[in-house]
């Protein structure tokens, strides 16, 4: 079964840092790009970051550029999102998803990040 | 960035009814348009990709159409489990923007 499972969320103070992880299984991880998408409480979906299968190419939304870094360890079948200089508006459920070509499938269950003092 | 606009933002319908949700892109995206369903407290689920291709395992009452800037998602005969929020997403160019969502409620 193709599956992705996020972890690492929690409560962090404004200006702080957090690293999210996404463990993948059931597919050849290095062959697929991966994405992070977030959803603020009661709001819609916002695409955050994408990384190619090899990890050579990355993209970030303007709202997180310079603060968030997407990376992957293909030997561990794991995707990461390093989040620095966190702000209140970064509070959201963060989902990772397998980027199969142009589509996101499947998605993980999400991990909640709360930025608050 | 490409802006995606869905309409309506919410709608009410009855079980067995037919609904259509519209998604408009701010520029042409060819057929690089996906539809996702999200139930309360759950992760989104892919329904339709490349504007009109049904994801494996998705009931045939779901269909998508369109190209260029205008797209539709149609549910032909609503089942109780279809009441959820639906999002379109363009995958033509990064950032891969989503529409604001359409909440489908039971009448």
Coordinates of C-alpha atoms in Angstrom, one line a residue:
Chain A
X1 CA 0.0 0.0 0.0
X2 CA 1.3 3.4 -1.0
X3 CA 1.4 5.5 2.2
X4 CA 2.9 8.7 3.6
X5 CA 2.9 9.6 7.3
X6 CA 3.8 13.0 8.7
X7 CA 5.3 13.7 12.1
X8 CA 7.1 16.5 13.9
X9 CA 4.3 19.0 14.4
X10 CA 3.7 20.8 17.7
X11 CA 3.6 24.1 19.5
X12 CA 6.4 26.6 18.8
X13 CA 7.0 30.2 19.7
X14 CA 7.0 33.0 17.1
X15 CA 10.5 33.2 15.6
X16 CA 11.2 29.5 16.4
X17 CA 12.0 26.5 14.3
X18 CA 10.5 23.1 13.6
X19 CA 11.3 20.2 11.3
X20 CA 8.6 18.1 9.9
X21 CA 9.2 14.6 8.6
X22 CA 7.2 12.5 6.2
X23 CA 7.9 8.7 6.0
X24 CA 7.0 7.1 2.7
X25 CA 6.3 3.5 1.9
X26 CA 4.9 1.3 -0.8
X27 CA 6.5 2.9 -3.7
X28 CA 10.0 3.7 -5.1
X29 CA 10.5 6.9 -3.2
X30 CA 13.4 8.3 -5.2
X31 CA 11.4 8.1 -8.4
X32 CA 8.8 10.7 -7.3
X33 CA 8.7 14.3 -6.5
X34 CA 7.0 15.2 -3.2
X35 CA 5.1 18.2 -2.0
X36 CA 4.0 19.9 1.2
X37 CA 0.6 21.5 1.4
X38 CA -0.8 23.3 4.4
X39 CA -4.2 24.3 5.7
X40 CA -4.7 27.0 8.3
X41 CA -7.6 26.4 10.7
X42 CA -10.9 26.7 8.9
X43 CA -9.2 27.8 5.7
X44 CA -8.4 26.3 2.3
X45 CA -5.4 24.5 1.0
X46 CA -2.1 26.2 0.3
X47 CA 0.7 24.6 -1.7
X48 CA 4.0 25.2 0.1
X49 CA 6.9 23.3 -1.4
X50 CA 8.0 20.7 -3.9
X51 CA 11.1 18.7 -4.4
X52 CA 12.1 16.5 -7.3
X53 CA 12.8 12.8 -6.9
X54 CA 16.6 13.3 -6.9
X55 CA 16.3 16.3 -4.6
X56 CA 18.2 18.5 -7.1
X57 CA 15.2 20.8 -7.7
X58 CA 13.0 22.6 -5.2
X59 CA 10.3 25.1 -5.3
X60 CA 8.7 27.1 -2.5
X61 CA 5.7 29.4 -2.2
X62 CA 6.6 33.1 -1.9
X63 CA 4.9 33.0 1.6
X64 CA 7.6 30.7 2.9
X65 CA 10.6 31.4 0.6
X66 CA 13.7 32.1 2.6
X67 CA 12.3 30.6 5.8
X68 CA 11.3 27.0 4.9
X69 CA 13.5 24.4 3.2
X70 CA 12.3 21.2 1.7
X71 CA 14.7 18.3 1.5
X72 CA 14.7 14.5 1.3
X73 CA 16.8 11.5 2.2
X74 CA 16.1 8.8 -0.4
X75 CA 18.1 6.2 1.6
X76 CA 15.5 6.6 4.4
X77 CA 12.4 7.2 2.2
X78 CA 11.8 10.4 4.2
X79 CA 10.8 13.9 3.2
X80 CA 11.5 16.9 5.4
X81 CA 10.4 20.5 5.8
X82 CA 12.7 22.7 7.9
X83 CA 10.7 25.7 9.1
X84 CA 12.6 28.7 10.5
X85 CA 11.5 32.1 11.6
X86 CA 8.0 30.8 12.2
X87 CA 5.1 33.3 12.4
X88 CA 1.5 33.1 13.6
X89 CA 0.2 32.8 10.0
X90 CA 2.2 29.6 9.6
X91 CA -0.2 27.9 12.1
X92 CA -1.7 25.1 10.0
X93 CA -2.1 21.4 9.4
X94 CA 0.8 20.4 7.2
X95 CA 0.3 17.6 4.7
X96 CA 2.9 15.8 2.6
X97 CA 1.8 14.2 -0.6
X98 CA 3.4 12.1 -3.4
X99 CA 3.6 14.1 -6.5
X100 CA 2.8 11.6 -9.2
X101 CA 3.4 13.7 -12.3
X102 CA 1.0 16.6 -12.0
X103 CA -1.2 15.3 -9.3
X104 CA -1.0 14.8 -5.5
X105 CA -1.8 11.3 -4.4
X106 CA -1.9 10.0 -1.7
X107 CA -1.8 12.5 1.1
X108 CA -0.8 11.9 4.7
X109 CA -3.1 12.5 7.6
X110 CA -1.3 15.8 8.4
X111 CA 0.6 17.2 11.3
X112 CA -0.5 20.3 13.2
X113 CA 1.9 23.2 13.7
X114 CA 0.8 25.9 16.1
X115 CA 2.9 29.1 16.3
X116 CA 2.0 30.9 19.5
X117 CA 3.6 32.4 22.6
Chain B
X1 CA 1.1 33.3 -10.0
X2 CA -2.0 31.6 -11.5
X3 CA -5.2 32.4 -9.5
X4 CA -7.9 29.8 -9.3
X5 CA -11.5 30.9 -8.6
X6 CA -14.2 28.4 -7.7
X7 CA -17.9 29.0 -7.7
X8 CA -20.0 28.7 -5.8
X9 CA -18.2 28.9 -2.4
X10 CA -21.0 26.7 -0.9
X11 CA -24.1 25.0 -2.1
X12 CA -26.9 22.8 -0.7
X13 CA -28.2 19.8 -2.6
X14 CA -30.3 16.7 -1.9
X15 CA -29.2 13.0 -2.0
X16 CA -29.8 11.8 -5.5
X17 CA -29.4 15.3 -7.0
X18 CA -26.9 16.6 -9.5
X19 CA -24.4 19.4 -8.8
X20 CA -21.8 21.2 -10.8
X21 CA -18.9 23.2 -9.4
X22 CA -16.9 25.6 -11.6
X23 CA -13.2 26.5 -11.4
X24 CA -11.7 29.3 -13.5
X25 CA -8.0 29.9 -14.0
X26 CA -6.5 33.4 -14.4
X27 CA -4.7 32.2 -17.5
X28 CA -4.7 29.2 -19.7
X29 CA -3.6 26.0 -18.0
X30 CA -4.4 23.6 -20.8
X31 CA -5.7 20.5 -19.0
X32 CA -3.5 20.7 -16.0
X33 CA -6.3 20.8 -13.5
X34 CA -7.0 18.4 -10.6
X35 CA -10.0 18.1 -8.3
X36 CA -9.8 17.0 -4.6
X37 CA -12.4 16.1 -2.1
X38 CA -11.9 16.8 1.6
X39 CA -14.1 15.5 4.4
X40 CA -14.2 17.2 7.7
X41 CA -11.0 16.5 9.7
X42 CA -9.5 14.3 7.0
X43 CA -6.8 14.7 4.4
X44 CA -7.8 15.7 0.8
X45 CA -8.4 12.8 -1.7
X46 CA -7.7 13.0 -5.4
X47 CA -10.9 12.6 -7.5
X48 CA -10.1 13.9 -11.0
X49 CA -6.7 14.6 -12.7
X50 CA -5.8 16.2 -16.0
X51 CA -9.2 17.9 -16.0
X52 CA -11.3 14.8 -16.9
X53 CA -9.5 11.6 -15.9
X54 CA -11.1 9.7 -13.0
X55 CA -8.7 8.5 -10.3
X56 CA -8.8 4.8 -9.7
X57 CA -11.4 3.8 -7.2
X58 CA -13.4 7.0 -7.5
X59 CA -17.1 6.4 -8.3
X60 CA -18.2 7.1 -11.9
X61 CA -20.8 9.6 -10.7
X62 CA -17.9 12.0 -10.5
X63 CA -16.8 13.6 -13.8
X64 CA -14.7 16.6 -14.9
X65 CA -14.5 18.6 -18.0
X66 CA -12.9 21.7 -19.4
X67 CA -9.6 23.1 -20.8
X68 CA -7.9 26.4 -21.0
X69 CA -9.3 28.5 -18.3
X70 CA -12.8 27.0 -17.5
X71 CA -13.4 23.7 -15.8
X72 CA -16.3 21.9 -14.1
X73 CA -16.7 19.1 -11.6
X74 CA -20.0 17.3 -11.8
X75 CA -21.5 14.8 -9.4
X76 CA -24.4 13.1 -11.2
X77 CA -26.3 11.5 -8.4
X78 CA -25.3 12.6 -4.9
X79 CA -24.6 10.0 -2.3
X80 CA -24.6 10.8 1.4
X81 CA -20.8 10.4 1.5
X82 CA -20.3 13.1 -1.2
X83 CA -21.1 15.9 1.2
X84 CA -17.7 17.5 1.7
X85 CA -15.5 20.4 0.5
X86 CA -14.1 20.3 -3.1
X87 CA -10.9 22.0 -4.3
X88 CA -9.5 22.5 -7.7
X89 CA -5.8 22.8 -8.2
X90 CA -3.7 23.8 -11.2
X91 CA -0.5 21.9 -11.9
X92 CA 0.5 23.9 -15.0
X93 CA 3.2 26.0 -13.2
X94 CA 4.5 26.5 -9.7
X95 CA 3.2 27.6 -7.3
X96 CA 0.5 24.9 -7.8
X97 CA -2.4 27.0 -6.6
X98 CA -5.7 25.8 -5.3
X99 CA -9.1 27.3 -5.6
X100 CA -10.7 28.5 -2.4
X101 CA -12.9 25.5 -2.0
X102 CA -16.6 24.7 -2.5
X103 CA -18.5 23.3 0.5
X104 CA -21.3 20.9 -0.5
X105 CA -24.0 20.5 2.2
X106 CA -27.1 18.4 2.5
X107 CA -30.4 20.2 1.8

